[in-house]
Amino acid sequence: MKLAEFGVRYQNAIPPMDLIEYRNERRAKLHEQEKERQRIREED
């Protein structure tokens, strides 16, 4: 698994739990944005 996949460059080693947490937060944020886009589309 490459850190670049997450759009982040770390010079230090990161505990895997932090990476997983970061990925989950990012996924949740993207999901929220997608729901918002969908809502805006439906209003038009």
PDB file of C-alpha atoms in Angstrom:
ATOM      1  CA  MET A   1       0.000   0.000   0.000  1.00  0.00           C
ATOM      2  CA  LYS A   2       1.472   3.309  -1.058  1.00  0.00           C
ATOM      3  CA  LEU A   3       0.943   6.478   0.933  1.00  0.00           C
ATOM      4  CA  ALA A   4       0.619   8.375  -2.334  1.00  0.00           C
ATOM      5  CA  GLU A   5      -2.736   6.632  -2.817  1.00  0.00           C
ATOM      6  CA  PHE A   6      -4.065   8.812  -0.027  1.00  0.00           C
ATOM      7  CA  GLY A   7      -2.774  11.968  -1.644  1.00  0.00           C
ATOM      8  CA  VAL A   8      -0.393  12.458   1.256  1.00  0.00           C
ATOM      9  CA  ARG A   9       3.362  12.272   1.479  1.00  0.00           C
ATOM     10  CA  TYR A  10       4.728  11.297   4.841  1.00  0.00           C
ATOM     11  CA  GLN A  11       8.411  11.179   5.602  1.00  0.00           C
ATOM     12  CA  ASN A  12       7.933   9.312   8.856  1.00  0.00           C
ATOM     13  CA  ALA A  13       6.451   5.886   9.270  1.00  0.00           C
ATOM     14  CA  ILE A  14       2.798   6.033  10.278  1.00  0.00           C
ATOM     15  CA  PRO A  15       1.101   3.462  12.463  1.00  0.00           C
ATOM     16  CA  PRO A  16      -1.324   1.493  10.259  1.00  0.00           C
ATOM     17  CA  MET A  17      -4.275   2.424  12.478  1.00  0.00           C
ATOM     18  CA  ASP A  18      -3.683   6.096  11.748  1.00  0.00           C
ATOM     19  CA  LEU A  19      -3.634   5.368   8.040  1.00  0.00           C
ATOM     20  CA  ILE A  20      -6.851   3.393   8.229  1.00  0.00           C
ATOM     21  CA  GLU A  21      -8.473   6.142  10.280  1.00  0.00           C
ATOM     22  CA  TYR A  22      -7.349   8.756   7.776  1.00  0.00           C
ATOM     23  CA  ARG A  23      -8.669   6.723   4.859  1.00  0.00           C
ATOM     24  CA  ASN A  24     -12.017   6.208   6.568  1.00  0.00           C
ATOM     25  CA  GLU A  25     -12.358   9.918   7.345  1.00  0.00           C
ATOM     26  CA  ARG A  26     -11.521  10.761   3.765  1.00  0.00           C
ATOM     27  CA  ARG A  27     -14.029   8.252   2.435  1.00  0.00           C
ATOM     28  CA  ALA A  28     -16.735   9.624   4.732  1.00  0.00           C
ATOM     29  CA  LYS A  29     -15.980  13.163   3.594  1.00  0.00           C
ATOM     30  CA  LEU A  30     -16.157  12.180  -0.072  1.00  0.00           C
ATOM     31  CA  HIS A  31     -19.424  10.372   0.622  1.00  0.00           C
ATOM     32  CA  GLU A  32     -20.872  13.509   2.230  1.00  0.00           C
ATOM     33  CA  GLN A  33     -19.809  15.623  -0.745  1.00  0.00           C
ATOM     34  CA  GLU A  34     -21.397  13.143  -3.139  1.00  0.00           C
ATOM     35  CA  LYS A  35     -24.689  13.195  -1.204  1.00  0.00           C
ATOM     36  CA  GLU A  36     -24.612  16.997  -1.274  1.00  0.00           C
ATOM     37  CA  ARG A  37     -24.034  17.016  -5.042  1.00  0.00           C
ATOM     38  CA  GLN A  38     -26.901  14.587  -5.513  1.00  0.00           C
ATOM     39  CA  ARG A  39     -29.201  16.786  -3.437  1.00  0.00           C
ATOM     40  CA  ILE A  40     -28.272  19.880  -5.445  1.00  0.00           C
ATOM     41  CA  ARG A  41     -28.849  17.996  -8.700  1.00  0.00           C
ATOM     42  CA  GLU A  42     -32.313  16.933  -7.563  1.00  0.00           C
ATOM     43  CA  GLU A  43     -33.256  20.508  -6.669  1.00  0.00           C
ATOM     44  CA  ASP A  44     -32.532  21.797 -10.179  1.00  0.00           C
TER      45      ASP A  44
END
